[in-house]
Short mmCIF file of C-alpha atoms in Angstrom, two decimals:
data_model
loop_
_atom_site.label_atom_id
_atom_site.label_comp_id
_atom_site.label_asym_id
_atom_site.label_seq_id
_atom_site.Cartn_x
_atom_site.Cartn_y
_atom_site.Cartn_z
CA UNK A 44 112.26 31.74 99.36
CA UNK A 45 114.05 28.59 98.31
CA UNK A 46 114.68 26.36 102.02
CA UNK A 47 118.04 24.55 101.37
CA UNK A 48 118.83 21.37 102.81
CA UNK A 49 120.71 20.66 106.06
CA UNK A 50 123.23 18.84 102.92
CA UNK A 51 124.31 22.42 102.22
CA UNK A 52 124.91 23.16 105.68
CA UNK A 53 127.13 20.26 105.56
CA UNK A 54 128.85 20.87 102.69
CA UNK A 55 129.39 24.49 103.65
CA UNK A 56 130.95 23.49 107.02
CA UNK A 57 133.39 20.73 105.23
CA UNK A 58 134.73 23.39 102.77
CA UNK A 59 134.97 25.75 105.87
CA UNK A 60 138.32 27.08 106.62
CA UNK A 61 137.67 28.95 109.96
CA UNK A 62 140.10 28.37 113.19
CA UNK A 63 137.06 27.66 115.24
CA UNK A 64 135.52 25.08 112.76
CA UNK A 65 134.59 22.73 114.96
CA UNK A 66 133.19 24.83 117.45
CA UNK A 67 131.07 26.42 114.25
CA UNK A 68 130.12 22.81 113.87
CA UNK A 69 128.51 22.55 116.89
CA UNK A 70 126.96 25.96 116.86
CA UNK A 71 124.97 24.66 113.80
CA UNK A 72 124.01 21.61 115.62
CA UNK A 73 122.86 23.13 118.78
CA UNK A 74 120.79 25.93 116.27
CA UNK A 75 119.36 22.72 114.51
CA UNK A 76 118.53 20.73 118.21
CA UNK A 77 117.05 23.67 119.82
CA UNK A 78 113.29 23.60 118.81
CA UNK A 79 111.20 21.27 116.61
CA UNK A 80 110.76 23.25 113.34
CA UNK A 81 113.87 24.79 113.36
CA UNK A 82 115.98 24.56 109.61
CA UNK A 83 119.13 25.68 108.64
CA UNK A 84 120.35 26.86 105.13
CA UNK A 85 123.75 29.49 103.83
CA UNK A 86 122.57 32.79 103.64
CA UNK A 87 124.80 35.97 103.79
CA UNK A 88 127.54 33.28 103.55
CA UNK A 89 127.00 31.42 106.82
CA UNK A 90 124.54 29.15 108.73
CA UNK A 91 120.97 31.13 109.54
CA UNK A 92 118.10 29.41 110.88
CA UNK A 93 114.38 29.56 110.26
CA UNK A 94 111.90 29.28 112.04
CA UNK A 95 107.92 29.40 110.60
CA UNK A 96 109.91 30.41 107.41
CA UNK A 97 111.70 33.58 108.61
CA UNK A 98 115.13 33.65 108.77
CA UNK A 99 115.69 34.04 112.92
CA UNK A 100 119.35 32.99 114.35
CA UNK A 101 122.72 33.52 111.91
CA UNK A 102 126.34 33.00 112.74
CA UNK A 103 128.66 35.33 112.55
CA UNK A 104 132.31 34.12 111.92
CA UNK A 105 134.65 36.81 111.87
CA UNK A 106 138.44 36.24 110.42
CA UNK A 107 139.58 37.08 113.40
CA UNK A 108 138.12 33.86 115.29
CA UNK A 109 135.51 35.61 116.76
CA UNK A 110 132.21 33.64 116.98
CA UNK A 111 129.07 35.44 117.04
CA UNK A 112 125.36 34.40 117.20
CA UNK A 113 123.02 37.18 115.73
CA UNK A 114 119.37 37.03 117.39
CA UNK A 115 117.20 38.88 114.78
CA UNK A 116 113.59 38.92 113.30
CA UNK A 117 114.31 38.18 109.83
CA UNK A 118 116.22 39.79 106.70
CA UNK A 119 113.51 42.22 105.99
CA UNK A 120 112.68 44.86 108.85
CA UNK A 121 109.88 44.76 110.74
CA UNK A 122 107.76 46.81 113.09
CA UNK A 123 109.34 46.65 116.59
CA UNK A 124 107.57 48.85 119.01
CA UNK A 125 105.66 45.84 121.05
CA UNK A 126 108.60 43.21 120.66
CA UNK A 127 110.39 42.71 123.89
CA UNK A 128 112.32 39.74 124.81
CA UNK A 129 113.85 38.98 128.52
CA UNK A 130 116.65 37.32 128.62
CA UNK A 131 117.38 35.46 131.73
CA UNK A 132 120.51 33.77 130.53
CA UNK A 133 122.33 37.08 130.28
CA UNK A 134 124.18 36.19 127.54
CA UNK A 135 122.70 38.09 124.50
CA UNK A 136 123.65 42.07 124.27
CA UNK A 137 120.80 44.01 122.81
CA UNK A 138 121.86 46.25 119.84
CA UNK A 139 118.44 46.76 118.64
CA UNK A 140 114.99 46.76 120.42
CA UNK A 141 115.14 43.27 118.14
CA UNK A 142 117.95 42.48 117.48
CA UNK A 143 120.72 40.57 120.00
CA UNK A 144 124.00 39.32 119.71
CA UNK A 145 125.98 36.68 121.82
CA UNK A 146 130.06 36.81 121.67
CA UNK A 147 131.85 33.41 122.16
CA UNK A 148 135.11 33.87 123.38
CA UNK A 149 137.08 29.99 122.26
CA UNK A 150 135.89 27.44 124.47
CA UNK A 151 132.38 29.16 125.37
CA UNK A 152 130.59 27.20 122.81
CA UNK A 153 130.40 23.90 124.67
CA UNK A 154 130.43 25.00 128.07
CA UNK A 155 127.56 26.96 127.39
CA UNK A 156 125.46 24.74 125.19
CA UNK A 157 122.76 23.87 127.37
CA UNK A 158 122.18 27.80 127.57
CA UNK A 159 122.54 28.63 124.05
CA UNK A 160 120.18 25.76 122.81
CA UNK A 161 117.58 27.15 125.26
CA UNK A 162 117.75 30.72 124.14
CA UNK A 163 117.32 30.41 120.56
CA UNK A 164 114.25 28.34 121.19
CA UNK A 165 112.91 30.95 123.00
CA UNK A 166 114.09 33.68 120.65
CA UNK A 167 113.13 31.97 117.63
CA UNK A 168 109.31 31.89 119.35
CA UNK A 169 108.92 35.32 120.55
CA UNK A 170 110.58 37.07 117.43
CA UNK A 171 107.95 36.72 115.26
#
């Protein structure tokens, strides 16, 4: 796998055309803040984020506005029957015994930054 640059997450976010850019923008950073080790690159035509080499965290922009943050365990599936992961945040909504998702309504992203940044730390650890 070929890790790009935080450059192409930049460039990728400049030629974005999204009505929630800039709260995209600070999705990314948060992602990129949350744990040491954590890299960002364009895959499936947004921001993901590795961690250990595995593709872990994407963003989901829908043309609608919605902003989504997919919680996952890589592109390739794995064995899930011993993964479990609590979350005491309440924001992610299981769709998958690994796989979460957290809806931003507009506005969400900053109030709950704190809460997002600590999450995908701790997803990005347990979801190997």
């Amino acid at each position: 796998m070929t890790e790009r640059k935080p450059a192409d997450l930049d460039a990728w976010l400049a030629a974005l055309d999204h009505p929630r850019k800039a709260e995209v923008a600070l999705l990314v950073a948060i992602a990129l803040a949350a744990r040491p080790g954590i890299t960002g690159h364009i895959k499936w035509n947004a921001p993901s984020f590795l961690y250990a080499g595995d593709d872990r965290v994407t963003l989901g922009l829908r043309p609608n506005g919605v902003l989504q943050i997919v919680f996952h365990r890589g592109a390739k599936v794995k064995d899930a029957a011993g993964f479990t992961f609590a979350d005491d945040s309440g924001l992610i909504k299981m769709v998958a015994r690994d796989r979460g998702v957290v809806t931003l309504a507009e506005g969400e992203v900053a109030a709950k930054a704190d809460a997002l940044g600590r999450l995908i730390a701790r997803w990005v650890e347990a979801a190997k």
